[in-house]
PDB file of C-alpha atoms in Angstrom:
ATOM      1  CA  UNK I1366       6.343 -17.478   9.282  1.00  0.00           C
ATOM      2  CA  UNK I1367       3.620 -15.132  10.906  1.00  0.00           C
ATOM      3  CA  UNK I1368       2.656 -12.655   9.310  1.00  0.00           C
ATOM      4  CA  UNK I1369       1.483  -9.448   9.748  1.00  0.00           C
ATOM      5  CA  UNK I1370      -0.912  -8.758  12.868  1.00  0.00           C
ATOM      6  CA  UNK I1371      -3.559  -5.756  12.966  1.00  0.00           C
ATOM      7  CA  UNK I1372      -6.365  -6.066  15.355  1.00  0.00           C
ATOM      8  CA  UNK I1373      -9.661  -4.671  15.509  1.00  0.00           C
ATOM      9  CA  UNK I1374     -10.121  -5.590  11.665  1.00  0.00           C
ATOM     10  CA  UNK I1375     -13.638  -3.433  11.599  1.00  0.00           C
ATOM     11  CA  UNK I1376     -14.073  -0.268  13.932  1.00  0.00           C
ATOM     12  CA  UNK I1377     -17.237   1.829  13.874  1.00  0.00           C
ATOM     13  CA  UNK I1378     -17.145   5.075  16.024  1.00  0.00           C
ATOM     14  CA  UNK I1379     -18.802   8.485  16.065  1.00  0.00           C
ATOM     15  CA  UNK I1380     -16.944  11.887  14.869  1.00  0.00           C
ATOM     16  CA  UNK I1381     -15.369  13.209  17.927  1.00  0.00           C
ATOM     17  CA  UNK I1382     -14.839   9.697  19.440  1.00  0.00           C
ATOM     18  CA  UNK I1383     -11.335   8.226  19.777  1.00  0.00           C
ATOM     19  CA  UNK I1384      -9.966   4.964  18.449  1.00  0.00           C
ATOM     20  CA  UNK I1385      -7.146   2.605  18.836  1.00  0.00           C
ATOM     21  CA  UNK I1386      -4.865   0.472  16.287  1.00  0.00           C
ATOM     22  CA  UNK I1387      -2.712  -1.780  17.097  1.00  0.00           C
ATOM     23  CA  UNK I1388      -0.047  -3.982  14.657  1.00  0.00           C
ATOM     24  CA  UNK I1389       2.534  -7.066  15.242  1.00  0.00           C
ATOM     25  CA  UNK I1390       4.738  -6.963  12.623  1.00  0.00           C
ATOM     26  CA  UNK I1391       6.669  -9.821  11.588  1.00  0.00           C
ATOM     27  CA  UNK I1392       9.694 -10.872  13.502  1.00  0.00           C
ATOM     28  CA  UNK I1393      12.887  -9.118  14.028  1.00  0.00           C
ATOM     29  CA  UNK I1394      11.341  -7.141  11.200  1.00  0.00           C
ATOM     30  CA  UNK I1395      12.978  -3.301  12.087  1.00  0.00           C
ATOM     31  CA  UNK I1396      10.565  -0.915  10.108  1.00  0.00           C
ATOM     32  CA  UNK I1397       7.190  -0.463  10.819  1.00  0.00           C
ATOM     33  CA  UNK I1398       4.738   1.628   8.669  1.00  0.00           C
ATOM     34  CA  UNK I1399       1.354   2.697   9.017  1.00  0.00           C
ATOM     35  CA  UNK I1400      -0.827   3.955   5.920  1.00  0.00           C
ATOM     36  CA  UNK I1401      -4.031   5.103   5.714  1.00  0.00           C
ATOM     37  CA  UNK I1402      -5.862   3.853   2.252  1.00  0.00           C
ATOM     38  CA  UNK I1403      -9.330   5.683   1.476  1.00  0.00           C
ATOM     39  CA  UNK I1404     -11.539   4.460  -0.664  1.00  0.00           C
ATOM     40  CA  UNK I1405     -10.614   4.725  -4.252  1.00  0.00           C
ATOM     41  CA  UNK I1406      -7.267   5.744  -3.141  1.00  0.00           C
ATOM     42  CA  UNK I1407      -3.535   4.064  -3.142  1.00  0.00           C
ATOM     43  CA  UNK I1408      -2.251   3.478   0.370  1.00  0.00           C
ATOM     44  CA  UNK I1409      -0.957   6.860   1.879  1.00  0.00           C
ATOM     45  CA  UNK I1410       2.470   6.768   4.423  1.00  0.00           C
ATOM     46  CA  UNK I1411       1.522   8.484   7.534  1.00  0.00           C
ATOM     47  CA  UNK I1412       4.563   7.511   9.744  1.00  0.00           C
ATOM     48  CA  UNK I1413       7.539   4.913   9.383  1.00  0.00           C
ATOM     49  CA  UNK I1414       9.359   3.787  12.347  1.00  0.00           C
ATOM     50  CA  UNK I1415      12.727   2.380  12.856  1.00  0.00           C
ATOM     51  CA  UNK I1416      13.021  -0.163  15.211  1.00  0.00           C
ATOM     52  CA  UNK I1417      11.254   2.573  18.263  1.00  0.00           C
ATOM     53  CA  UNK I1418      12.271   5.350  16.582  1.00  0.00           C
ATOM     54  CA  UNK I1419      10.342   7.575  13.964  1.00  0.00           C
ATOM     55  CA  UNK I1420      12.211   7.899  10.619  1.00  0.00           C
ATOM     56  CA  UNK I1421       9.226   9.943   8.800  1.00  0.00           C
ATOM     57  CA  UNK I1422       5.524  11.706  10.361  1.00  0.00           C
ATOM     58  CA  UNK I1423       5.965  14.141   7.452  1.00  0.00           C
ATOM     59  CA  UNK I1424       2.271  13.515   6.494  1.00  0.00           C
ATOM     60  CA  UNK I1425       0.539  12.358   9.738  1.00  0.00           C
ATOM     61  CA  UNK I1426      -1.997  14.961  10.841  1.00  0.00           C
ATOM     62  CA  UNK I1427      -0.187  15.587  14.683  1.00  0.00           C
ATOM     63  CA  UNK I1428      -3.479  17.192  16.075  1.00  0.00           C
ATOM     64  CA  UNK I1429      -5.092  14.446  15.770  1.00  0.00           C
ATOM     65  CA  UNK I1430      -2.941  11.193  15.356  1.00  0.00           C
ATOM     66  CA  UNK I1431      -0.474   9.785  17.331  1.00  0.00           C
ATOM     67  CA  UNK I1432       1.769   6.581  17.492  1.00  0.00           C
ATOM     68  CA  UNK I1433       4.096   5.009  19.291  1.00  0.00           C
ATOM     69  CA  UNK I1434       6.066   1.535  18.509  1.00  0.00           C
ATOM     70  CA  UNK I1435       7.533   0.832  22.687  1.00  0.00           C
ATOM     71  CA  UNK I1436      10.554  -1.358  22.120  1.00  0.00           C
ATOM     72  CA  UNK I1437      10.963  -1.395  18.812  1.00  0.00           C
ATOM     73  CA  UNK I1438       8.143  -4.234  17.985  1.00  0.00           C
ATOM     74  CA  UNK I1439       4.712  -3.653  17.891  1.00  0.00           C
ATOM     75  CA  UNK I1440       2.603  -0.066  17.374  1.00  0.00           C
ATOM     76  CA  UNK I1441      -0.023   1.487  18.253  1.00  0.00           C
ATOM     77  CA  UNK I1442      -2.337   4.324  16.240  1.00  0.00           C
ATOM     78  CA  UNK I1443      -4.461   6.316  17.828  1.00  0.00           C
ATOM     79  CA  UNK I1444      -6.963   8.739  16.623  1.00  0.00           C
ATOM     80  CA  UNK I1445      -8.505  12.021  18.976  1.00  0.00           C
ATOM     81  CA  UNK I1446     -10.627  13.372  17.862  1.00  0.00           C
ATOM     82  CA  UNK I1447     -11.664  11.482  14.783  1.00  0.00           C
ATOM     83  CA  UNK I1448     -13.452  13.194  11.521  1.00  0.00           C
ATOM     84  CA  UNK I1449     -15.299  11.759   9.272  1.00  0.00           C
ATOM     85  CA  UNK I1450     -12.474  12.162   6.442  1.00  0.00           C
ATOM     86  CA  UNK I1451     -10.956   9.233   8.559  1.00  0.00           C
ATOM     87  CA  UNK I1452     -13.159   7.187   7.636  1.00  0.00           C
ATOM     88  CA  UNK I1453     -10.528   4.616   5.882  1.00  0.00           C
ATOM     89  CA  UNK I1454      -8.477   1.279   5.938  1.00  0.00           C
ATOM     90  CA  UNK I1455      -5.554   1.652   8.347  1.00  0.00           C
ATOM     91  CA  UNK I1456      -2.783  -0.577   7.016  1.00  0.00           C
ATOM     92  CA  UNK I1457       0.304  -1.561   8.936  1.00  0.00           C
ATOM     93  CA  UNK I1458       3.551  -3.026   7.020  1.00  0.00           C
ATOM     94  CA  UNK I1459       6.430  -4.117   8.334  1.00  0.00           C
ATOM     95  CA  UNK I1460      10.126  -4.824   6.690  1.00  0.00           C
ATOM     96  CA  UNK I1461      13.734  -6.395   7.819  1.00  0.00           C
ATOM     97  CA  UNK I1462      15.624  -3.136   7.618  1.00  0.00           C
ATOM     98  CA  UNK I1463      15.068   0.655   6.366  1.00  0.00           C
ATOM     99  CA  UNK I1464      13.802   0.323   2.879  1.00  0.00           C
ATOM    100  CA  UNK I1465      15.752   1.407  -0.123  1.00  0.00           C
ATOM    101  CA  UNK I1466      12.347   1.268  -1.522  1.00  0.00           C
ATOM    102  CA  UNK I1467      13.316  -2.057  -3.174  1.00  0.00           C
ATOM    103  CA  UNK I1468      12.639  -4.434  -0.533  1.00  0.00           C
ATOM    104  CA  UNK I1469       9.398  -5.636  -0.073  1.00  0.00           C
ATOM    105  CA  UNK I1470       6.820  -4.415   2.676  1.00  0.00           C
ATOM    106  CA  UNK I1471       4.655  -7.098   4.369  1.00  0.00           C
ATOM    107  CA  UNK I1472       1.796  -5.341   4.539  1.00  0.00           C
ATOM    108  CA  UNK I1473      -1.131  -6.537   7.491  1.00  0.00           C
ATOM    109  CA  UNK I1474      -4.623  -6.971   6.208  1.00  0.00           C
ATOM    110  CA  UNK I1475      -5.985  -3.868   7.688  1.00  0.00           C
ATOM    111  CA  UNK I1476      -8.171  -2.172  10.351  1.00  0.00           C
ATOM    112  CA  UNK I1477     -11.239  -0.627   8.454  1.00  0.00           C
ATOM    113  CA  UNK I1478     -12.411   2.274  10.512  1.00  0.00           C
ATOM    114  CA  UNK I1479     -15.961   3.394   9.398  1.00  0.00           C
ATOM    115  CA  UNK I1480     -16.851   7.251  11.461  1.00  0.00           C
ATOM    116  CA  UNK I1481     -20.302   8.212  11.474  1.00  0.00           C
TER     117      UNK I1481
ATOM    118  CA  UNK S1219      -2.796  14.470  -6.142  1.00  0.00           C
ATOM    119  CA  UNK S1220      -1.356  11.387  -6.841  1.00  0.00           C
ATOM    120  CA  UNK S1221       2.574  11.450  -8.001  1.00  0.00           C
ATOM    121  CA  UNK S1222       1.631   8.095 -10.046  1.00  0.00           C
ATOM    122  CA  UNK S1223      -1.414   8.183 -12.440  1.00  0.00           C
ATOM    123  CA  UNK S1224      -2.889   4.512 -12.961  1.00  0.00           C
ATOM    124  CA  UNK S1225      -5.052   3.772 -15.944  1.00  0.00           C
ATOM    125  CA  UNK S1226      -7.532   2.449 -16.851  1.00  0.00           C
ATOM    126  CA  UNK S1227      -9.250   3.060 -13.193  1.00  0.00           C
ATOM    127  CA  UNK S1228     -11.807  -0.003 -13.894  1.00  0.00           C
ATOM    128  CA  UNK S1229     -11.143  -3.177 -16.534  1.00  0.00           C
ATOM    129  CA  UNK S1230     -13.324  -5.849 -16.570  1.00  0.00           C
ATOM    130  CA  UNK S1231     -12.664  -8.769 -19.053  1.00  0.00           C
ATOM    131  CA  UNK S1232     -13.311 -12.454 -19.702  1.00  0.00           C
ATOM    132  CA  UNK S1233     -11.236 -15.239 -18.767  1.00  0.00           C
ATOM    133  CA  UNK S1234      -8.807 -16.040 -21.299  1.00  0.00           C
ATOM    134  CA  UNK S1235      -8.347 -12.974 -22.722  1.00  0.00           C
ATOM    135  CA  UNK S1236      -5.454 -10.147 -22.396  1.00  0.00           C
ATOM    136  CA  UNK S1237      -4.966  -7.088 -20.373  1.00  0.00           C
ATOM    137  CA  UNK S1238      -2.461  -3.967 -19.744  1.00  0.00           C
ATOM    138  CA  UNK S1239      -2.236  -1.694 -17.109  1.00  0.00           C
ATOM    139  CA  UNK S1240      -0.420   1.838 -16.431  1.00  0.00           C
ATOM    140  CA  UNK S1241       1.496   3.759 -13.945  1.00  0.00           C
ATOM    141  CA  UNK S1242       2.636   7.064 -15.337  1.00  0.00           C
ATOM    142  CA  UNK S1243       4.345   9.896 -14.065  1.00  0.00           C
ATOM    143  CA  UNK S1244       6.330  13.336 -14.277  1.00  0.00           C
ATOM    144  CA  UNK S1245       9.289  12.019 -11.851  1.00  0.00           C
ATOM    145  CA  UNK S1246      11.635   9.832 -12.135  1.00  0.00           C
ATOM    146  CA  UNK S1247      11.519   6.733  -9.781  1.00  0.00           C
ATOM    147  CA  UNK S1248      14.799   4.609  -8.733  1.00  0.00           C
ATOM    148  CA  UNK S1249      12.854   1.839  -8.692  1.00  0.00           C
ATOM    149  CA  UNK S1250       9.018   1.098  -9.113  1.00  0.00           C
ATOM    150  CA  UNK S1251       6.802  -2.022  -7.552  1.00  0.00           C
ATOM    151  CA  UNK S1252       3.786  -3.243  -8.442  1.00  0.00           C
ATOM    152  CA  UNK S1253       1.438  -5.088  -5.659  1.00  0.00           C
ATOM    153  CA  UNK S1254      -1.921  -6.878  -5.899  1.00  0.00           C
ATOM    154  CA  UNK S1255      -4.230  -6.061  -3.310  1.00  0.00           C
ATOM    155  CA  UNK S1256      -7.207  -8.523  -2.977  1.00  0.00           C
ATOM    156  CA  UNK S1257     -10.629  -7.323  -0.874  1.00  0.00           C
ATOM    157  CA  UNK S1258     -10.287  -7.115   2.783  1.00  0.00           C
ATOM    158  CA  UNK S1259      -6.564  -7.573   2.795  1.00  0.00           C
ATOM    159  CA  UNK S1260      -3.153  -5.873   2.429  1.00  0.00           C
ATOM    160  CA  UNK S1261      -1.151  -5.252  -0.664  1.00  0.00           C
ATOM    161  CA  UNK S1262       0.989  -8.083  -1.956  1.00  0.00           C
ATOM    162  CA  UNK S1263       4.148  -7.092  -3.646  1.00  0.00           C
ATOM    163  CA  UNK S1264       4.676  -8.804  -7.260  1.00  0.00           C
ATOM    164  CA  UNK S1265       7.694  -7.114  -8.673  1.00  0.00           C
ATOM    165  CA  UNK S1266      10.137  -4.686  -8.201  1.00  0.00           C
ATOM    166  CA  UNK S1267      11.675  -3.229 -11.412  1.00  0.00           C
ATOM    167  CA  UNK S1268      14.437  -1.004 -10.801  1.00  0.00           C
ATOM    168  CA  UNK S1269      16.722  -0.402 -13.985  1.00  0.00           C
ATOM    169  CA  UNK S1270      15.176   1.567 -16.825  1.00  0.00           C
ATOM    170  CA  UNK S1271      13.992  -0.646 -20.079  1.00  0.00           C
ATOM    171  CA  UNK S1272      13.966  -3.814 -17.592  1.00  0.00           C
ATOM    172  CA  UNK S1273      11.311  -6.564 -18.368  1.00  0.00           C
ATOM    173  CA  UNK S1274      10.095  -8.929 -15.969  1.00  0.00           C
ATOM    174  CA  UNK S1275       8.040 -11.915 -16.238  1.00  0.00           C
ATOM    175  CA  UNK S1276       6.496 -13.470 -13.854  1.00  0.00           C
ATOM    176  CA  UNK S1277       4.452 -16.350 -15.162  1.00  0.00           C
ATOM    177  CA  UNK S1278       1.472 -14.630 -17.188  1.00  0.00           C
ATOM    178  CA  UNK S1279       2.671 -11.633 -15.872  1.00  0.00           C
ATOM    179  CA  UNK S1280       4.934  -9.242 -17.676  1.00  0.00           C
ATOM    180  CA  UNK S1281       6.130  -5.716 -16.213  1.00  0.00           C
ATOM    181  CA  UNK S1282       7.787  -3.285 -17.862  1.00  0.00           C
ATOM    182  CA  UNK S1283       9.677  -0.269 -16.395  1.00  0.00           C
ATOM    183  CA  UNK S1284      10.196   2.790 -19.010  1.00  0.00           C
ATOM    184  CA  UNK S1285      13.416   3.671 -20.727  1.00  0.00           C
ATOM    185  CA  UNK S1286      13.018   7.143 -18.952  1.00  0.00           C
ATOM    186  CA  UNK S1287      12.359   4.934 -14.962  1.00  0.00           C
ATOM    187  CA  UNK S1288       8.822   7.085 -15.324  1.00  0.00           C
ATOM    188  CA  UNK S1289       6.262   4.863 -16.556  1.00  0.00           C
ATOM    189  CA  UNK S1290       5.459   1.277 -15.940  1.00  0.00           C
ATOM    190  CA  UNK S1291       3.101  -1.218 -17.544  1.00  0.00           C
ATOM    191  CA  UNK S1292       1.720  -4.858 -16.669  1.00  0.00           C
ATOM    192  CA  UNK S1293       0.548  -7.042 -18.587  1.00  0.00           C
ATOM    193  CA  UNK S1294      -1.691 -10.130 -17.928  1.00  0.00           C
ATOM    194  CA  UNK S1295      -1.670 -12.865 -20.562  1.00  0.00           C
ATOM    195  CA  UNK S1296      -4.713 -15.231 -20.412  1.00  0.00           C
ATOM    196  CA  UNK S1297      -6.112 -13.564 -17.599  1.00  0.00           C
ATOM    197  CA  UNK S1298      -7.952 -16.449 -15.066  1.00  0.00           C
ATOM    198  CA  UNK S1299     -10.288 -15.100 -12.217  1.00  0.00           C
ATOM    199  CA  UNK S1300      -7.800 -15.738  -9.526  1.00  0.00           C
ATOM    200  CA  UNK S1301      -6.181 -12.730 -11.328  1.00  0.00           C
ATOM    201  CA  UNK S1302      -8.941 -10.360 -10.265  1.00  0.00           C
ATOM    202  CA  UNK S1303      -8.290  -7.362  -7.464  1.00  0.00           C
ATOM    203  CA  UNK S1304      -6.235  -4.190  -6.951  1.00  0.00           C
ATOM    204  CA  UNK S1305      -3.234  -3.848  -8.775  1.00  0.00           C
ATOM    205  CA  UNK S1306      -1.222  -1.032  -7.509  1.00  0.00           C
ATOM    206  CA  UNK S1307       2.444   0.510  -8.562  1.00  0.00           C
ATOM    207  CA  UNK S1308       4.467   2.181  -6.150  1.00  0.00           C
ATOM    208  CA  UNK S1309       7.563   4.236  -6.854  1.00  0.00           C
ATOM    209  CA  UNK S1310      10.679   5.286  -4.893  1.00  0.00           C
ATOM    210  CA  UNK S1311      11.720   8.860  -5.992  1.00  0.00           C
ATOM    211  CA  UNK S1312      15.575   7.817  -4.371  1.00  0.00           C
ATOM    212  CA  UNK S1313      15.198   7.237  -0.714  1.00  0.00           C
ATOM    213  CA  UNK S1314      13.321   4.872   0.760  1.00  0.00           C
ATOM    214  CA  UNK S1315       9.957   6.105   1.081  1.00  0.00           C
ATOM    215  CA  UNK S1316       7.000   4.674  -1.241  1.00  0.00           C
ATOM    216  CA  UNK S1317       4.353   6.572  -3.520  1.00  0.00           C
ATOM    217  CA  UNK S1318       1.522   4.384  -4.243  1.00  0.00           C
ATOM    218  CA  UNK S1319      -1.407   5.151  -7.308  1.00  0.00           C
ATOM    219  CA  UNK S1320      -4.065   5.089  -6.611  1.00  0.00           C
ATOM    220  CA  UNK S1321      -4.808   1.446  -8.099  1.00  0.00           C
ATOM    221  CA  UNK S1322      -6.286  -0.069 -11.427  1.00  0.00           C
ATOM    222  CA  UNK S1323      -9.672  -2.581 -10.415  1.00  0.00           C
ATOM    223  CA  UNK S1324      -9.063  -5.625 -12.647  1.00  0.00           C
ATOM    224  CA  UNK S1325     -12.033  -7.817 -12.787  1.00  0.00           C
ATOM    225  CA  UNK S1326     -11.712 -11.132 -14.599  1.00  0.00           C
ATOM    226  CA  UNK S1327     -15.164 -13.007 -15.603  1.00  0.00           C
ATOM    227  CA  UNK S1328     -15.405 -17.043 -15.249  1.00  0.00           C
TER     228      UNK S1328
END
């Protein structure tokens, strides 16, 4: 079984720049997460999708973030503009159904965004 | 501020010899998971402990989840270098989202 996709796995930009994420979760998995893990840190929920809809963007920073998951499979992050504070590892996960926070999320190796 | 407290941040040890690690916290969790997270990839769940008391064991690996569901602990017996990365407890506070630590660096030495 596939795992979880993230592609670019290394992004350098400049503050003020914008950047892209994008994730494949596994298949006919319904919920989709995206963290954001800083250095030092645990990984930190910024929104969790339901099939295409969002279930929780309690802490993503809306003047600056956006995502969207079209059809209920894969997502897109974007960032505009980008700080440095975003300098991080941008971690997608994906699970069969809305977690009861037992079942286990696949987690995607990562996009590691460096801002200078 | 992190809703689970790891400690220590840093261990480094020898192969062959034992180790514990701890997830602490004020609140009380409906279940807890532990993941190991290995450079330049994604967290890998180990365990999820979910009654209060409950032992698991999981080869050399033994997790424990608190009487009071607030506190975990893993142990490693005979750590082995393949043991080394981020080891990382995340707790459910009774829905479905996750609170991760902010991770314990285990290093094990050949």
């Amino acid at each position: 079984e596939a795992g979880v996709a993230q592609s670019p796995r290394y992004k350098i930009i400049e503050k003020r720049q914008s950047v892209a994420f994008w994730c494949n979760p596994i298949s006919g998995h319904a919920t989709l997460y995206w963290y954001q893990q800083i250095l030092g840190q645990g990984p930190k929920l910024l929104i969790q999708f339901q099939n295409n809809g969002v279930v929780d963007d309690s802490q993503l920073p809306k003047d600056r973030f956006s995502a969207e998951r079209l059809k209920g499979v894969d997502s897109t992050l974007k960032i505009q503009p980008a700080k440095l504070e975003d300098s991080a590892v941008y971690l997608c996960a994906s699970s069969p159904r809305l977690t009861s926070g037992m079942d286990e999320q696949f987690f995607g190796p990562g996009t590691r965004l460096t801002v200078l | 501020t992190q809703l689970l407290e790891q400690s220590p941040q840093f261990l480094s040890i020898q192969e062959g010899e034992n180790l514990t690690v701890y997830c602490n916290s004020s609140s009380v969790f409906s279940s807890l998971q532990w993941y190991r997270q290995e450079p330049g990839e994604g967290p890998v769940l180990l365990v999820t402990v979910v009654t209060g008391g409950e032992v698991k064991k999981l080869k050399r690996l033994t997790f424990q989840f608190g009487d009071a569901r607030k506190d975990s602990s893993l142990h490693i017996t005979a750590a082995q270098p393949g043991d080394t990365g981020l080891y990382l407890c995340a707790g459910a506070l009774g829905g479905y989202k996750l609170s991760f630590g902010a991770g314990t660096t285990v290093t094990v030495r050949a």
